[in-house]
XYZ file of N, CA and C in Angstrom:
528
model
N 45.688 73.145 181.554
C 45.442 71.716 181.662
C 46.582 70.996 182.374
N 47.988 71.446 182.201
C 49.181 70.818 182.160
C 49.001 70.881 184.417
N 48.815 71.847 184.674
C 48.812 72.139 185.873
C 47.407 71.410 186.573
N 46.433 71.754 185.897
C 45.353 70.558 186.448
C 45.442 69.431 186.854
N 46.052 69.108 185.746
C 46.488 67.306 185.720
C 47.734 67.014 186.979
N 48.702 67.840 187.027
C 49.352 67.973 188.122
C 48.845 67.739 189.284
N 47.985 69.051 189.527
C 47.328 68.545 191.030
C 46.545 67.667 190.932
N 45.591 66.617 190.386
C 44.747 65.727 189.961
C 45.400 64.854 190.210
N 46.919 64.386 190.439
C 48.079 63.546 190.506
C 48.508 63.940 191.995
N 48.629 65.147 192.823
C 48.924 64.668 193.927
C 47.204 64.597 194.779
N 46.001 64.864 194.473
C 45.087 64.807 195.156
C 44.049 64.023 193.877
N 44.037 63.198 193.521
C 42.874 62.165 192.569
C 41.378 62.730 192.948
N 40.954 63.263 191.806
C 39.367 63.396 191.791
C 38.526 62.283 190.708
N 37.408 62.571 190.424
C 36.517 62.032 189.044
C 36.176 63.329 188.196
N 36.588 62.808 187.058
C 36.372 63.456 185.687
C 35.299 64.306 186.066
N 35.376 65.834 185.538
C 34.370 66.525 185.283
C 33.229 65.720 184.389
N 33.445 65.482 183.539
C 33.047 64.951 181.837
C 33.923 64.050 181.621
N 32.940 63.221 180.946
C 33.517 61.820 180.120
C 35.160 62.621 178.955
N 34.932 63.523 178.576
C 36.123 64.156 177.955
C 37.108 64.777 178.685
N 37.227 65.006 180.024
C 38.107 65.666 180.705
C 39.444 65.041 180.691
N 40.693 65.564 179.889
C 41.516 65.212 179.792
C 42.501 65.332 180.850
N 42.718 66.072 181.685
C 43.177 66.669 182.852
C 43.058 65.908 184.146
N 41.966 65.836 184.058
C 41.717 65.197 185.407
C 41.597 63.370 185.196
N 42.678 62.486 185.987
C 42.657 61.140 185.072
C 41.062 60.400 185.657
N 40.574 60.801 186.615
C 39.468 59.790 187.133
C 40.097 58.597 188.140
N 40.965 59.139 188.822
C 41.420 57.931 189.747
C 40.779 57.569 190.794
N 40.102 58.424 191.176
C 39.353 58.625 192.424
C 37.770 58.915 191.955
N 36.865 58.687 193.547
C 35.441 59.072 192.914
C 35.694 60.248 194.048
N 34.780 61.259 193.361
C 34.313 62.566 194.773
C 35.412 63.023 193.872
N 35.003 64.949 194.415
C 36.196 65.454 194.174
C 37.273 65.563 194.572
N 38.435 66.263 193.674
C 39.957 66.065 193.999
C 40.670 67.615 194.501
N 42.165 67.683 194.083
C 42.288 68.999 193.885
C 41.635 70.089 193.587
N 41.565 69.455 191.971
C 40.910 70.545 190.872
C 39.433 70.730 191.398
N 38.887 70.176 192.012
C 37.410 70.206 192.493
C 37.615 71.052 193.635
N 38.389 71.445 194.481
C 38.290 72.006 195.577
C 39.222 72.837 195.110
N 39.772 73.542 193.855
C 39.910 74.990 193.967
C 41.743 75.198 193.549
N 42.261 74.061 193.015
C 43.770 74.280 192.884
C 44.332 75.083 192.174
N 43.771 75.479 191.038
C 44.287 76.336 189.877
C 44.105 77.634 190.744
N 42.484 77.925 191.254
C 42.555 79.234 191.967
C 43.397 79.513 193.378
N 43.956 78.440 193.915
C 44.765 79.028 194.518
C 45.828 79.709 194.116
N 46.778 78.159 192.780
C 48.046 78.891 192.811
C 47.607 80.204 191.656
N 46.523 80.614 191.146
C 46.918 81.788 190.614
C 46.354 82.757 191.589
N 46.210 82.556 192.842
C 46.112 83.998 193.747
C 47.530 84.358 194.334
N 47.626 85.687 193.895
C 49.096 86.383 194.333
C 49.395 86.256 195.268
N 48.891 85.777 196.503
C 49.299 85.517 198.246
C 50.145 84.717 197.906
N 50.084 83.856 197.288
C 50.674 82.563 197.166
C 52.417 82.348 196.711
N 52.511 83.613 196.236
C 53.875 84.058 195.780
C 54.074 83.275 194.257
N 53.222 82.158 193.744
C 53.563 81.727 192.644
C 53.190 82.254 191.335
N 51.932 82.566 191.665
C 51.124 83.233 190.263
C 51.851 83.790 188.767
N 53.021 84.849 189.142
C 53.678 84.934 187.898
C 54.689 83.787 187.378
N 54.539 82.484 188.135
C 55.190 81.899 187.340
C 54.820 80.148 187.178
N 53.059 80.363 186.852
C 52.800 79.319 186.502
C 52.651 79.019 185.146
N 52.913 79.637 183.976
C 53.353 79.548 182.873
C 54.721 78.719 182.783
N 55.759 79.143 183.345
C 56.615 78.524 183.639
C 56.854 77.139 184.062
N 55.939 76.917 185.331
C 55.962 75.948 185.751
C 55.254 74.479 184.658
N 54.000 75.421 184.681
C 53.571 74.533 183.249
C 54.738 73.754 182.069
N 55.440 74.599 181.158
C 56.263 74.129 180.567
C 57.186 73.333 181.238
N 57.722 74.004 182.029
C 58.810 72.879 182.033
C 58.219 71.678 182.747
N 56.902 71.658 183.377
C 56.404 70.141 183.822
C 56.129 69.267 182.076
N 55.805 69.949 180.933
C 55.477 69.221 179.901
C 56.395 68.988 179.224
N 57.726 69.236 179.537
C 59.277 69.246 179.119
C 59.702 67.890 180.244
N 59.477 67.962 181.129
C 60.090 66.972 181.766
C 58.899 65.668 181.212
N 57.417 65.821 181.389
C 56.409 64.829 180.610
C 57.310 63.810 179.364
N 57.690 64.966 178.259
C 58.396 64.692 177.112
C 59.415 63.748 176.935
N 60.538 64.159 178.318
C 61.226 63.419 178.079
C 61.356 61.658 179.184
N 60.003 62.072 180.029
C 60.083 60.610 180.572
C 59.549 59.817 179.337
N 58.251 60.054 178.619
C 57.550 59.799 177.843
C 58.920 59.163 176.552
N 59.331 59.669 176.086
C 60.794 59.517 175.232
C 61.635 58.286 176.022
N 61.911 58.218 177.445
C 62.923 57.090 178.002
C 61.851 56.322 178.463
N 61.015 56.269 178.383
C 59.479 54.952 178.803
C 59.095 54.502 177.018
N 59.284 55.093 176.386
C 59.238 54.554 174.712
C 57.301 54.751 175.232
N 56.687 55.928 175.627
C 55.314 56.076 175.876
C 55.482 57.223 174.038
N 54.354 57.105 173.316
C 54.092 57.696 172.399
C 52.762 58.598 172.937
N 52.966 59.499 173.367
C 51.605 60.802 173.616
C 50.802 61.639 172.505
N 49.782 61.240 173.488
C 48.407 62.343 172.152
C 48.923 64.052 172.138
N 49.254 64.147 170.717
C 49.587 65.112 170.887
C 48.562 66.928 170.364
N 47.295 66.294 170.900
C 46.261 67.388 170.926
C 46.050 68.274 172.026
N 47.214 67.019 172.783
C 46.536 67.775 174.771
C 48.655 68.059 175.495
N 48.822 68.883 176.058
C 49.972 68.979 176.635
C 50.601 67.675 177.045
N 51.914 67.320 177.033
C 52.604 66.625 177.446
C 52.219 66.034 178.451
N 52.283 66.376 179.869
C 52.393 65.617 181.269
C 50.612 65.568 181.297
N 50.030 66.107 180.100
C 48.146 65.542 180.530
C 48.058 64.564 179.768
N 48.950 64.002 178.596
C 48.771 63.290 177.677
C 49.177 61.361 178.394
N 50.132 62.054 179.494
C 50.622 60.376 180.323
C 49.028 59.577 181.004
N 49.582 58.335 181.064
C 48.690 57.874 181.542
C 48.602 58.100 182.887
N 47.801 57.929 183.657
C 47.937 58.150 185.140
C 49.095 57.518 186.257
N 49.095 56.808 186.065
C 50.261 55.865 186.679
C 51.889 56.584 185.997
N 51.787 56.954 184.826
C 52.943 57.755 184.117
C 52.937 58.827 185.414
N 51.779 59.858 185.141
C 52.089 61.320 185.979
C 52.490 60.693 186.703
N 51.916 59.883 188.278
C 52.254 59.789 189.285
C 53.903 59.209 189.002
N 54.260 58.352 188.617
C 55.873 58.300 188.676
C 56.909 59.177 188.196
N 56.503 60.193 187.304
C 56.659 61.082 187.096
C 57.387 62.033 187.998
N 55.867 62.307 189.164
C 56.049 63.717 190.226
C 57.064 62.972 191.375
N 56.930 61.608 191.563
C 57.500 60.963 192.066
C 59.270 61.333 192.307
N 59.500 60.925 190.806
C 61.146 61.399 190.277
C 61.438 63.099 190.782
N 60.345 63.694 190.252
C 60.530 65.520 190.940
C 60.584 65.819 192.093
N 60.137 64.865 192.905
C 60.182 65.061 194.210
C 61.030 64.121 195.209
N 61.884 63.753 194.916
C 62.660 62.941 195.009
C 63.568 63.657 195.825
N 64.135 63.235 196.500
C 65.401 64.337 197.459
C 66.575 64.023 196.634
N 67.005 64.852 196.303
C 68.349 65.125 195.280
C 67.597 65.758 194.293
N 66.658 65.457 193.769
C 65.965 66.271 192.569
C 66.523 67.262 192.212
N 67.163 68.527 191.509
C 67.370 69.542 191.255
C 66.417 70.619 191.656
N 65.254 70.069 191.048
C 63.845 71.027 190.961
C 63.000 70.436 192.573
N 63.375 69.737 193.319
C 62.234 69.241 194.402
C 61.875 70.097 194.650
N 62.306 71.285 195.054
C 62.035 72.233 196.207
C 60.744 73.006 195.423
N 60.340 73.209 194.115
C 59.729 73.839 193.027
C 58.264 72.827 193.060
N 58.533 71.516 192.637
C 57.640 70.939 192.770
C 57.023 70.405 193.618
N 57.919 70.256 195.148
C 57.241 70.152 196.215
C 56.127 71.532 196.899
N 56.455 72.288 196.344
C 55.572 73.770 196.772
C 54.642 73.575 195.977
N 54.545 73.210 194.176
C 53.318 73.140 193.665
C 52.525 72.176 194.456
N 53.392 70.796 194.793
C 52.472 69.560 195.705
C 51.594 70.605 196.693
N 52.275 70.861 197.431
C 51.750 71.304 198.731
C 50.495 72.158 198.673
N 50.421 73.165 197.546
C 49.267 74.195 197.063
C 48.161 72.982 196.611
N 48.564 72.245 196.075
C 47.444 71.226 195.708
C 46.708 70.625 196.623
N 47.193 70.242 198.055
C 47.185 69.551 198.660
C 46.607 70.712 199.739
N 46.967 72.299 199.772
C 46.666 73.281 201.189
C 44.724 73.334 200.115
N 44.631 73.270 198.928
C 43.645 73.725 198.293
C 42.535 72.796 198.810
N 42.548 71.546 198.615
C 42.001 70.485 199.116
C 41.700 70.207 200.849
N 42.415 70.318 201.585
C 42.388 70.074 203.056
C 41.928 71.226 203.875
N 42.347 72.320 203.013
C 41.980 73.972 203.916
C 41.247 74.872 202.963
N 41.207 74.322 201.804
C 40.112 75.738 201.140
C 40.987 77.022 201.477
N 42.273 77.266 201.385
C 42.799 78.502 202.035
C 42.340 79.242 201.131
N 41.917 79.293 199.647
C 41.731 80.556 199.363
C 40.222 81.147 199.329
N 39.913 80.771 200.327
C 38.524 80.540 200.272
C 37.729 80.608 201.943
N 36.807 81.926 202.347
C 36.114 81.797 203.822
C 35.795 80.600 203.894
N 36.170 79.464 205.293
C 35.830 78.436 205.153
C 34.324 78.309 205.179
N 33.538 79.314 205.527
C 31.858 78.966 205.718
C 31.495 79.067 203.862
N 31.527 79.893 203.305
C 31.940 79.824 201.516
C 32.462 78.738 200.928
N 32.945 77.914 201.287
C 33.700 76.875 200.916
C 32.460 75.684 201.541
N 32.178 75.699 202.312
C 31.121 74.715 202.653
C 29.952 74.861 202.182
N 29.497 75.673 202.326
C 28.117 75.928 201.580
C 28.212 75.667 199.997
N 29.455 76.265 199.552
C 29.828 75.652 197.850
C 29.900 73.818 197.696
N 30.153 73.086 198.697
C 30.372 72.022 198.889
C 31.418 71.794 198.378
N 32.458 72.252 199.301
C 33.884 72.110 198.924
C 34.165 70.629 199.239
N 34.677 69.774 198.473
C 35.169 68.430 198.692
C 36.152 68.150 199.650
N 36.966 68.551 199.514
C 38.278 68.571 200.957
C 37.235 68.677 202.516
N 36.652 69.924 202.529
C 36.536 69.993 203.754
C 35.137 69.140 204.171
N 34.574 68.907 203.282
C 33.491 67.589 203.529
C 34.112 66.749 204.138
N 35.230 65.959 202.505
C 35.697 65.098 203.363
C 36.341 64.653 204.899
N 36.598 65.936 205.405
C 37.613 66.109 206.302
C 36.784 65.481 207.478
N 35.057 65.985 207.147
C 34.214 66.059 208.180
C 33.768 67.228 209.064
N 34.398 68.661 208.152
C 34.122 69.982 208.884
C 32.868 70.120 209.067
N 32.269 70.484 209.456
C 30.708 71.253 209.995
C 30.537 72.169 209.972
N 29.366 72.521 208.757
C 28.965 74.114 208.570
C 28.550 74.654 209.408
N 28.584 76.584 210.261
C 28.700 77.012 211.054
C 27.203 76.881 211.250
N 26.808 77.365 212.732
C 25.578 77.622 212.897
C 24.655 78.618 211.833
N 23.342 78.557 212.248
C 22.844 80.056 211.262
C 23.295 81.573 211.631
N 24.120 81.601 212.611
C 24.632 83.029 213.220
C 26.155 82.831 212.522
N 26.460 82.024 211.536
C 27.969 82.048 210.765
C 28.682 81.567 212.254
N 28.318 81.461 213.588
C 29.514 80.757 214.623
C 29.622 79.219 214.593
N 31.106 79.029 214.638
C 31.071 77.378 214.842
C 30.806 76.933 216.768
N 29.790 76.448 216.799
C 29.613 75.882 218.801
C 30.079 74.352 218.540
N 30.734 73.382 219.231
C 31.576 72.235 219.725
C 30.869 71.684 221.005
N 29.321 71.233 221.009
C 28.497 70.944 222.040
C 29.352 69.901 222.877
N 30.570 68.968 222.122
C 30.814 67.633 222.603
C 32.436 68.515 222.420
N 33.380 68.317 223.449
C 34.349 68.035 223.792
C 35.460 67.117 223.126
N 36.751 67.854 222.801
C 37.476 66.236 221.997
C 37.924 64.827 222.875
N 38.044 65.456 223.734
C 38.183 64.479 225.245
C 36.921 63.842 225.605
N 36.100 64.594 225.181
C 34.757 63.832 226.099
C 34.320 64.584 227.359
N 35.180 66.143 227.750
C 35.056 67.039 228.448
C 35.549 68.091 228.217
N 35.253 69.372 229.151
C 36.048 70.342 229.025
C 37.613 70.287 228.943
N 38.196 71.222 228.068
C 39.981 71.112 228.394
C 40.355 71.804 229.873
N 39.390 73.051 230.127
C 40.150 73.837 231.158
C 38.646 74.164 232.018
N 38.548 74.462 233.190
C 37.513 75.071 234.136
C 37.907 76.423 233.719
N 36.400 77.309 233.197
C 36.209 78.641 233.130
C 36.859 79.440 234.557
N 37.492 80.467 233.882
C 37.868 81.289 234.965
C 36.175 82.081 235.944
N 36.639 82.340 236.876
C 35.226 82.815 237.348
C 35.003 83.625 237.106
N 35.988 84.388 236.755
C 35.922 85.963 236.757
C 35.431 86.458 234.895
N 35.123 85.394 234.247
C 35.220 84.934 232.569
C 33.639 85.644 232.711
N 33.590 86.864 231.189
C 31.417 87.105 230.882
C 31.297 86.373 230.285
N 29.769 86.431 230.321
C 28.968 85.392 229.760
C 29.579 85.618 228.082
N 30.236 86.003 227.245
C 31.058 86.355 225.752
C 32.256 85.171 225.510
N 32.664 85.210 226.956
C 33.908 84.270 226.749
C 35.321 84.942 227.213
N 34.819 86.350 227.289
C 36.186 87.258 227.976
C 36.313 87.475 229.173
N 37.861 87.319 230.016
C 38.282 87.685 230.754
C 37.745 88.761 231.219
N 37.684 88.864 232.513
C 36.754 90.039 233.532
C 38.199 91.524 233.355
């Protein structure tokens, strides 16, 4: 939960459920946690996986003690940093990421996984990720591939070609 709520704080979704403690509801559409954050950082590519236990605690250790110098009294059924109010987390990650921070460099990498989960679906074929109706890349405006799984670009970002085909180019796209 402690890590949910984390990324839910650098990328805002809407509540699974009226009970979802994790996710604050800052946003409508999905967020992080909707497009896949937990499964990133626990895929081993990622280099973090054995130590999101870790990370967990000591984010509900640092929760504790903003919560303690804000005189905030937390529910204590649900982890620390899920128990802040929303505006809490966010000033919170704020302070962690702060340049001088001790820990920035720690919590700026969790930011960033939150944030690669949402915008790129990295752990995830992007055509799989669309068809799931991944939220990030909706939003982004990606376009699911043709029915042959290829992406075609009928329109130009310019409004034309970038380069004149070589002549010597097959009809594939390869050099003669």
């Amino acid at each position: 939960m402690t890590l949910e709520a984390f990324a839910d704080t650098i990328v805002p979704g809407e509540k699974r459920s009226p009970d979802d403690r994790a996710i604050a509801g800052a946003a409508e559409g999905g967020g992080a946690v909707q497009a896949g954050a937990i499964e990133l950082l626990e895929w081993d590519a990622t280099g973090l996986s054995e130590s999101l236990d870790g990370f967990s605690s000591a984010l509900d250790a640092h929760a504790g003690a903003y919560a303690a110098e804000h005189g905030l009294t937390l529910d204590e059924s649900v982890p620390p940093f899920v128990a802040l109010p929303f505006e809490h987390r966010t000033a919170l990650v704020q302070q962690l990421t702060t340049p001088g921070h001790p820990e920035k460099a720690l919590w700026v990498s969790l930011a960033l996984f939150s944030n690669m989960a949402f915008d790129s679906a990295a752990h995830m074929h992007t055509a799989d990720a669309l068809a799931q109706g991944h939220p990030g890349l909706i939003a982004l405006g990606i376009e699911k591939p043709g029915p042959d799984g290829l992406w075609r670009f009928d329109e130009y970002t310019y409004g034309r070609p970038l380069a004149r085909l070589h002549p010597a180019t097959t009809p594939s796209g390869s050099p003669a």
